[in-house]
């Protein structure tokens, strides 16, 4: 990764004052307190695309609300900053979601990191272990993955 430098500029007594060059040694350049909000606004098109184009997962529940009441829980995706979980009804919808995420991310100048992605099937194992999701691995029943900084299991 190339090293970047930044200078801060302020005004004192009507004159511009520059800091010495500051080197960013690793990671992304971090900004002020507005940066997280701006990032969320910048990636909102991914959430919008998923909402419009991917069939969400639907789970029937029984709450005892009575006849004719739809007790189902519908969930399509959960976004928290740059952590995303997608829930779909089938492998084909998952492929569509992945392709859409990659397309919109590319338009935003971003890319998915397959090393930080995984697939979990709620419908049982995926036969030969192949995911058909490119480089994204299939989580096993005893696998751990990291979500929001915490190790979780399927």
mmCIF file with all atom_site columns, C-alpha atoms in Angstrom:
data_model
loop_
_atom_site.group_PDB
_atom_site.id
_atom_site.type_symbol
_atom_site.label_atom_id
_atom_site.label_alt_id
_atom_site.label_comp_id
_atom_site.label_asym_id
_atom_site.label_entity_id
_atom_site.label_seq_id
_atom_site.pdbx_PDB_ins_code
_atom_site.Cartn_x
_atom_site.Cartn_y
_atom_site.Cartn_z
_atom_site.occupancy
_atom_site.B_iso_or_equiv
_atom_site.pdbx_formal_charge
_atom_site.auth_seq_id
_atom_site.auth_comp_id
_atom_site.auth_asym_id
_atom_site.auth_atom_id
_atom_site.pdbx_PDB_model_num
ATOM 1   C CA . UNK A 1 1   ? 0.000   0.000   0.000  1.00 0.00 ? 1   UNK A CA 1
ATOM 2   C CA . UNK A 1 2   ? 1.391   3.393   -0.904 1.00 0.00 ? 2   UNK A CA 1
ATOM 3   C CA . UNK A 1 3   ? 1.928   5.832   1.921  1.00 0.00 ? 3   UNK A CA 1
ATOM 4   C CA . UNK A 1 4   ? -0.077  9.022   1.887  1.00 0.00 ? 4   UNK A CA 1
ATOM 5   C CA . UNK A 1 5   ? 0.656   12.288  3.589  1.00 0.00 ? 5   UNK A CA 1
ATOM 6   C CA . UNK A 1 6   ? -1.768  14.940  4.654  1.00 0.00 ? 6   UNK A CA 1
ATOM 7   C CA . UNK A 1 7   ? -1.460  18.522  5.848  1.00 0.00 ? 7   UNK A CA 1
ATOM 8   C CA . UNK A 1 8   ? -3.959  20.328  7.961  1.00 0.00 ? 8   UNK A CA 1
ATOM 9   C CA . UNK A 1 9   ? -4.663  23.962  7.160  1.00 0.00 ? 9   UNK A CA 1
ATOM 10  C CA . UNK A 1 10  ? -6.096  26.478  9.586  1.00 0.00 ? 10  UNK A CA 1
ATOM 11  C CA . UNK A 1 11  ? -6.442  30.223  9.776  1.00 0.00 ? 11  UNK A CA 1
ATOM 12  C CA . UNK A 1 12  ? -4.752  32.406  12.368 1.00 0.00 ? 12  UNK A CA 1
ATOM 13  C CA . UNK A 1 13  ? -4.854  36.204  12.344 1.00 0.00 ? 13  UNK A CA 1
ATOM 14  C CA . UNK A 1 14  ? -6.231  36.167  8.797  1.00 0.00 ? 14  UNK A CA 1
ATOM 15  C CA . UNK A 1 15  ? -3.402  33.990  7.445  1.00 0.00 ? 15  UNK A CA 1
ATOM 16  C CA . UNK A 1 16  ? -3.364  30.332  6.413  1.00 0.00 ? 16  UNK A CA 1
ATOM 17  C CA . UNK A 1 17  ? -1.245  28.130  8.655  1.00 0.00 ? 17  UNK A CA 1
ATOM 18  C CA . UNK A 1 18  ? -0.189  24.652  7.447  1.00 0.00 ? 18  UNK A CA 1
ATOM 19  C CA . UNK A 1 19  ? 0.916   21.740  9.568  1.00 0.00 ? 19  UNK A CA 1
ATOM 20  C CA . UNK A 1 20  ? 4.007   19.731  8.761  1.00 0.00 ? 20  UNK A CA 1
ATOM 21  C CA . UNK A 1 21  ? 3.258   16.774  6.462  1.00 0.00 ? 21  UNK A CA 1
ATOM 22  C CA . UNK A 1 22  ? 1.717   13.909  8.440  1.00 0.00 ? 22  UNK A CA 1
ATOM 23  C CA . UNK A 1 23  ? 2.229   10.388  7.126  1.00 0.00 ? 23  UNK A CA 1
ATOM 24  C CA . UNK A 1 24  ? -0.630  7.888   7.093  1.00 0.00 ? 24  UNK A CA 1
ATOM 25  C CA . UNK A 1 25  ? 1.202   4.629   7.808  1.00 0.00 ? 25  UNK A CA 1
ATOM 26  C CA . UNK A 1 26  ? -1.593  2.099   7.291  1.00 0.00 ? 26  UNK A CA 1
ATOM 27  C CA . UNK A 1 27  ? -5.322  1.710   6.775  1.00 0.00 ? 27  UNK A CA 1
ATOM 28  C CA . UNK A 1 28  ? -7.697  4.211   5.337  1.00 0.00 ? 28  UNK A CA 1
ATOM 29  C CA . UNK A 1 29  ? -7.405  7.935   5.758  1.00 0.00 ? 29  UNK A CA 1
ATOM 30  C CA . UNK A 1 30  ? -9.678  8.849   8.628  1.00 0.00 ? 30  UNK A CA 1
ATOM 31  C CA . UNK A 1 31  ? -11.488 12.126  8.747  1.00 0.00 ? 31  UNK A CA 1
ATOM 32  C CA . UNK A 1 32  ? -13.581 14.111  11.110 1.00 0.00 ? 32  UNK A CA 1
ATOM 33  C CA . UNK A 1 33  ? -16.714 13.002  12.929 1.00 0.00 ? 33  UNK A CA 1
ATOM 34  C CA . UNK A 1 34  ? -18.774 13.450  9.772  1.00 0.00 ? 34  UNK A CA 1
ATOM 35  C CA . UNK A 1 35  ? -16.870 10.675  7.938  1.00 0.00 ? 35  UNK A CA 1
ATOM 36  C CA . UNK A 1 36  ? -19.024 7.739   9.178  1.00 0.00 ? 36  UNK A CA 1
ATOM 37  C CA . UNK A 1 37  ? -22.229 9.524   8.170  1.00 0.00 ? 37  UNK A CA 1
ATOM 38  C CA . UNK A 1 38  ? -20.821 10.439  4.764  1.00 0.00 ? 38  UNK A CA 1
ATOM 39  C CA . UNK A 1 39  ? -19.681 6.834   4.261  1.00 0.00 ? 39  UNK A CA 1
ATOM 40  C CA . UNK A 1 40  ? -23.171 5.523   5.105  1.00 0.00 ? 40  UNK A CA 1
ATOM 41  C CA . UNK A 1 41  ? -24.718 7.979   2.650  1.00 0.00 ? 41  UNK A CA 1
ATOM 42  C CA . UNK A 1 42  ? -22.192 6.983   -0.020 1.00 0.00 ? 42  UNK A CA 1
ATOM 43  C CA . UNK A 1 43  ? -22.993 3.257   0.225  1.00 0.00 ? 43  UNK A CA 1
ATOM 44  C CA . UNK A 1 44  ? -26.776 3.719   0.546  1.00 0.00 ? 44  UNK A CA 1
ATOM 45  C CA . UNK A 1 45  ? -27.217 2.867   -3.177 1.00 0.00 ? 45  UNK A CA 1
ATOM 46  C CA . UNK A 1 46  ? -26.115 -0.722  -2.380 1.00 0.00 ? 46  UNK A CA 1
ATOM 47  C CA . UNK A 1 47  ? -28.896 -1.064  0.191  1.00 0.00 ? 47  UNK A CA 1
ATOM 48  C CA . UNK A 1 48  ? -31.391 0.516   -2.204 1.00 0.00 ? 48  UNK A CA 1
ATOM 49  C CA . UNK A 1 49  ? -30.389 -1.872  -5.018 1.00 0.00 ? 49  UNK A CA 1
ATOM 50  C CA . UNK A 1 50  ? -30.770 -4.906  -2.741 1.00 0.00 ? 50  UNK A CA 1
ATOM 51  C CA . UNK A 1 51  ? -34.171 -3.698  -1.520 1.00 0.00 ? 51  UNK A CA 1
ATOM 52  C CA . UNK A 1 52  ? -35.432 -3.229  -5.085 1.00 0.00 ? 52  UNK A CA 1
ATOM 53  C CA . UNK A 1 53  ? -33.934 -6.295  -6.769 1.00 0.00 ? 53  UNK A CA 1
ATOM 54  C CA . UNK A 1 54  ? -33.505 -9.219  -4.366 1.00 0.00 ? 54  UNK A CA 1
ATOM 55  C CA . UNK A 1 55  ? -36.307 -11.339 -2.901 1.00 0.00 ? 55  UNK A CA 1
ATOM 56  C CA . UNK A 1 56  ? -35.980 -11.207 0.901  1.00 0.00 ? 56  UNK A CA 1
ATOM 57  C CA . UNK A 1 57  ? -35.996 -14.229 3.194  1.00 0.00 ? 57  UNK A CA 1
ATOM 58  C CA . UNK A 1 58  ? -39.349 -14.849 4.875  1.00 0.00 ? 58  UNK A CA 1
ATOM 59  C CA . UNK A 1 59  ? -39.718 -16.772 8.117  1.00 0.00 ? 59  UNK A CA 1
ATOM 60  C CA . UNK A 1 60  ? -43.156 -17.852 9.302  1.00 0.00 ? 60  UNK A CA 1
ATOM 61  C CA . UNK A 1 61  ? -43.630 -17.400 13.018 1.00 0.00 ? 61  UNK A CA 1
ATOM 62  C CA . UNK A 1 62  ? -46.501 -18.186 15.329 1.00 0.00 ? 62  UNK A CA 1
ATOM 63  C CA . UNK A 1 63  ? -47.321 -15.416 17.743 1.00 0.00 ? 63  UNK A CA 1
ATOM 64  C CA . UNK A 1 64  ? -50.892 -16.451 18.425 1.00 0.00 ? 64  UNK A CA 1
ATOM 65  C CA . UNK A 1 65  ? -52.236 -13.215 16.990 1.00 0.00 ? 65  UNK A CA 1
ATOM 66  C CA . UNK A 1 66  ? -55.237 -14.970 15.504 1.00 0.00 ? 66  UNK A CA 1
ATOM 67  C CA . UNK A 1 67  ? -56.503 -16.210 12.152 1.00 0.00 ? 67  UNK A CA 1
ATOM 68  C CA . UNK A 1 68  ? -55.749 -14.151 9.082  1.00 0.00 ? 68  UNK A CA 1
ATOM 69  C CA . UNK A 1 69  ? -52.798 -12.390 10.734 1.00 0.00 ? 69  UNK A CA 1
ATOM 70  C CA . UNK A 1 70  ? -49.510 -12.539 8.851  1.00 0.00 ? 70  UNK A CA 1
ATOM 71  C CA . UNK A 1 71  ? -47.003 -13.485 11.537 1.00 0.00 ? 71  UNK A CA 1
ATOM 72  C CA . UNK A 1 72  ? -44.046 -13.761 9.158  1.00 0.00 ? 72  UNK A CA 1
ATOM 73  C CA . UNK A 1 73  ? -40.712 -12.032 9.553  1.00 0.00 ? 73  UNK A CA 1
ATOM 74  C CA . UNK A 1 74  ? -39.247 -10.695 6.316  1.00 0.00 ? 74  UNK A CA 1
ATOM 75  C CA . UNK A 1 75  ? -35.596 -9.689  6.136  1.00 0.00 ? 75  UNK A CA 1
ATOM 76  C CA . UNK A 1 76  ? -33.540 -8.856  3.050  1.00 0.00 ? 76  UNK A CA 1
ATOM 77  C CA . UNK A 1 77  ? -30.319 -7.439  4.425  1.00 0.00 ? 77  UNK A CA 1
ATOM 78  C CA . UNK A 1 78  ? -28.700 -5.792  7.416  1.00 0.00 ? 78  UNK A CA 1
ATOM 79  C CA . UNK A 1 79  ? -26.126 -3.051  6.895  1.00 0.00 ? 79  UNK A CA 1
ATOM 80  C CA . UNK A 1 80  ? -24.007 -1.625  9.690  1.00 0.00 ? 80  UNK A CA 1
ATOM 81  C CA . UNK A 1 81  ? -21.347 0.682   8.287  1.00 0.00 ? 81  UNK A CA 1
ATOM 82  C CA . UNK A 1 82  ? -19.327 -1.570  5.939  1.00 0.00 ? 82  UNK A CA 1
ATOM 83  C CA . UNK A 1 83  ? -20.632 -4.849  7.428  1.00 0.00 ? 83  UNK A CA 1
ATOM 84  C CA . UNK A 1 84  ? -23.427 -6.363  5.356  1.00 0.00 ? 84  UNK A CA 1
ATOM 85  C CA . UNK A 1 85  ? -25.519 -9.513  5.801  1.00 0.00 ? 85  UNK A CA 1
ATOM 86  C CA . UNK A 1 86  ? -27.814 -10.555 2.944  1.00 0.00 ? 86  UNK A CA 1
ATOM 87  C CA . UNK A 1 87  ? -30.753 -12.943 3.444  1.00 0.00 ? 87  UNK A CA 1
ATOM 88  C CA . UNK A 1 88  ? -32.398 -14.488 0.365  1.00 0.00 ? 88  UNK A CA 1
ATOM 89  C CA . UNK A 1 89  ? -34.750 -17.319 -0.504 1.00 0.00 ? 89  UNK A CA 1
ATOM 90  C CA . UNK A 1 90  ? -32.455 -19.195 -2.880 1.00 0.00 ? 90  UNK A CA 1
ATOM 91  C CA . UNK A 1 91  ? -28.947 -19.586 -4.244 1.00 0.00 ? 91  UNK A CA 1
ATOM 92  C CA . UNK A 1 92  ? -29.964 -17.817 -7.457 1.00 0.00 ? 92  UNK A CA 1
ATOM 93  C CA . UNK A 1 93  ? -31.132 -14.784 -5.481 1.00 0.00 ? 93  UNK A CA 1
ATOM 94  C CA . UNK A 1 94  ? -27.868 -14.852 -3.524 1.00 0.00 ? 94  UNK A CA 1
ATOM 95  C CA . UNK A 1 95  ? -25.888 -14.830 -6.779 1.00 0.00 ? 95  UNK A CA 1
ATOM 96  C CA . UNK A 1 96  ? -28.036 -11.940 -8.006 1.00 0.00 ? 96  UNK A CA 1
ATOM 97  C CA . UNK A 1 97  ? -27.378 -10.071 -4.735 1.00 0.00 ? 97  UNK A CA 1
ATOM 98  C CA . UNK A 1 98  ? -23.611 -10.647 -4.973 1.00 0.00 ? 98  UNK A CA 1
ATOM 99  C CA . UNK A 1 99  ? -23.507 -9.481  -8.586 1.00 0.00 ? 99  UNK A CA 1
ATOM 100 C CA . UNK A 1 100 ? -25.580 -6.401  -7.751 1.00 0.00 ? 100 UNK A CA 1
ATOM 101 C CA . UNK A 1 101 ? -23.433 -5.520  -4.753 1.00 0.00 ? 101 UNK A CA 1
ATOM 102 C CA . UNK A 1 102 ? -20.301 -5.804  -6.898 1.00 0.00 ? 102 UNK A CA 1
ATOM 103 C CA . UNK A 1 103 ? -21.847 -3.713  -9.691 1.00 0.00 ? 103 UNK A CA 1
ATOM 104 C CA . UNK A 1 104 ? -23.018 -0.875  -7.447 1.00 0.00 ? 104 UNK A CA 1
ATOM 105 C CA . UNK A 1 105 ? -19.824 -0.976  -5.359 1.00 0.00 ? 105 UNK A CA 1
ATOM 106 C CA . UNK A 1 106 ? -17.739 -0.665  -8.538 1.00 0.00 ? 106 UNK A CA 1
ATOM 107 C CA . UNK A 1 107 ? -19.803 2.358   -9.589 1.00 0.00 ? 107 UNK A CA 1
ATOM 108 C CA . UNK A 1 108 ? -18.988 3.873   -6.184 1.00 0.00 ? 108 UNK A CA 1
ATOM 109 C CA . UNK A 1 109 ? -15.269 3.115   -6.572 1.00 0.00 ? 109 UNK A CA 1
ATOM 110 C CA . UNK A 1 110 ? -15.407 0.272   -4.025 1.00 0.00 ? 110 UNK A CA 1
ATOM 111 C CA . UNK A 1 111 ? -15.004 -3.499  -4.180 1.00 0.00 ? 111 UNK A CA 1
ATOM 112 C CA . UNK A 1 112 ? -16.025 -6.515  -2.123 1.00 0.00 ? 112 UNK A CA 1
ATOM 113 C CA . UNK A 1 113 ? -13.251 -8.288  -0.239 1.00 0.00 ? 113 UNK A CA 1
ATOM 114 C CA . UNK A 1 114 ? -13.899 -12.056 -0.652 1.00 0.00 ? 114 UNK A CA 1
ATOM 115 C CA . UNK A 1 115 ? -11.555 -12.759 2.291  1.00 0.00 ? 115 UNK A CA 1
ATOM 116 C CA . UNK A 1 116 ? -14.075 -11.041 4.558  1.00 0.00 ? 116 UNK A CA 1
ATOM 117 C CA . UNK A 1 117 ? -17.152 -12.744 3.048  1.00 0.00 ? 117 UNK A CA 1
ATOM 118 C CA . UNK A 1 118 ? -18.874 -16.073 3.678  1.00 0.00 ? 118 UNK A CA 1
ATOM 119 C CA . UNK A 1 119 ? -22.018 -17.953 2.671  1.00 0.00 ? 119 UNK A CA 1
ATOM 120 C CA . UNK A 1 120 ? -24.247 -19.781 5.123  1.00 0.00 ? 120 UNK A CA 1
ATOM 121 C CA . UNK A 1 121 ? -27.078 -21.985 3.888  1.00 0.00 ? 121 UNK A CA 1
ATOM 122 C CA . UNK A 1 122 ? -30.160 -22.278 6.078  1.00 0.00 ? 122 UNK A CA 1
ATOM 123 C CA . UNK A 1 123 ? -31.403 -25.050 3.788  1.00 0.00 ? 123 UNK A CA 1
ATOM 124 C CA . UNK A 1 124 ? -28.670 -27.548 4.598  1.00 0.00 ? 124 UNK A CA 1
ATOM 125 C CA . UNK A 1 125 ? -25.207 -28.172 3.148  1.00 0.00 ? 125 UNK A CA 1
ATOM 126 C CA . UNK A 1 126 ? -24.413 -27.269 -0.428 1.00 0.00 ? 126 UNK A CA 1
ATOM 127 C CA . UNK A 1 127 ? -23.572 -30.751 -1.716 1.00 0.00 ? 127 UNK A CA 1
ATOM 128 C CA . UNK A 1 128 ? -19.941 -30.860 -2.787 1.00 0.00 ? 128 UNK A CA 1
ATOM 129 C CA . UNK A 1 129 ? -18.954 -27.838 -0.743 1.00 0.00 ? 129 UNK A CA 1
ATOM 130 C CA . UNK A 1 130 ? -18.820 -25.651 -3.835 1.00 0.00 ? 130 UNK A CA 1
ATOM 131 C CA . UNK A 1 131 ? -20.655 -22.409 -3.276 1.00 0.00 ? 131 UNK A CA 1
ATOM 132 C CA . UNK A 1 132 ? -21.010 -21.192 -6.844 1.00 0.00 ? 132 UNK A CA 1
ATOM 133 C CA . UNK A 1 133 ? -20.410 -17.759 -5.327 1.00 0.00 ? 133 UNK A CA 1
ATOM 134 C CA . UNK A 1 134 ? -16.957 -17.269 -6.795 1.00 0.00 ? 134 UNK A CA 1
ATOM 135 C CA . UNK A 1 135 ? -14.200 -16.942 -4.197 1.00 0.00 ? 135 UNK A CA 1
ATOM 136 C CA . UNK A 1 136 ? -16.619 -16.685 -1.255 1.00 0.00 ? 136 UNK A CA 1
ATOM 137 C CA . UNK A 1 137 ? -16.407 -19.750 1.035  1.00 0.00 ? 137 UNK A CA 1
ATOM 138 C CA . UNK A 1 138 ? -19.299 -21.728 2.497  1.00 0.00 ? 138 UNK A CA 1
ATOM 139 C CA . UNK A 1 139 ? -19.460 -21.696 6.306  1.00 0.00 ? 139 UNK A CA 1
ATOM 140 C CA . UNK A 1 140 ? -19.596 -25.100 7.942  1.00 0.00 ? 140 UNK A CA 1
ATOM 141 C CA . UNK A 1 141 ? -21.888 -25.917 10.859 1.00 0.00 ? 141 UNK A CA 1
ATOM 142 C CA . UNK A 1 142 ? -19.026 -25.397 13.336 1.00 0.00 ? 142 UNK A CA 1
ATOM 143 C CA . UNK A 1 143 ? -17.364 -22.460 11.570 1.00 0.00 ? 143 UNK A CA 1
ATOM 144 C CA . UNK A 1 144 ? -16.730 -19.134 13.230 1.00 0.00 ? 144 UNK A CA 1
ATOM 145 C CA . UNK A 1 145 ? -16.829 -15.822 11.446 1.00 0.00 ? 145 UNK A CA 1
ATOM 146 C CA . UNK A 1 146 ? -16.314 -12.261 12.583 1.00 0.00 ? 146 UNK A CA 1
ATOM 147 C CA . UNK A 1 147 ? -19.248 -9.843  12.385 1.00 0.00 ? 147 UNK A CA 1
ATOM 148 C CA . UNK A 1 148 ? -19.114 -6.386  13.965 1.00 0.00 ? 148 UNK A CA 1
ATOM 149 C CA . UNK A 1 149 ? -15.846 -7.377  15.614 1.00 0.00 ? 149 UNK A CA 1
ATOM 150 C CA . UNK A 1 150 ? -17.301 -10.401 17.403 1.00 0.00 ? 150 UNK A CA 1
ATOM 151 C CA . UNK A 1 151 ? -16.763 -14.072 16.571 1.00 0.00 ? 151 UNK A CA 1
ATOM 152 C CA . UNK A 1 152 ? -20.093 -15.736 15.759 1.00 0.00 ? 152 UNK A CA 1
ATOM 153 C CA . UNK A 1 153 ? -21.186 -19.138 14.538 1.00 0.00 ? 153 UNK A CA 1
ATOM 154 C CA . UNK A 1 154 ? -23.885 -19.952 11.987 1.00 0.00 ? 154 UNK A CA 1
#
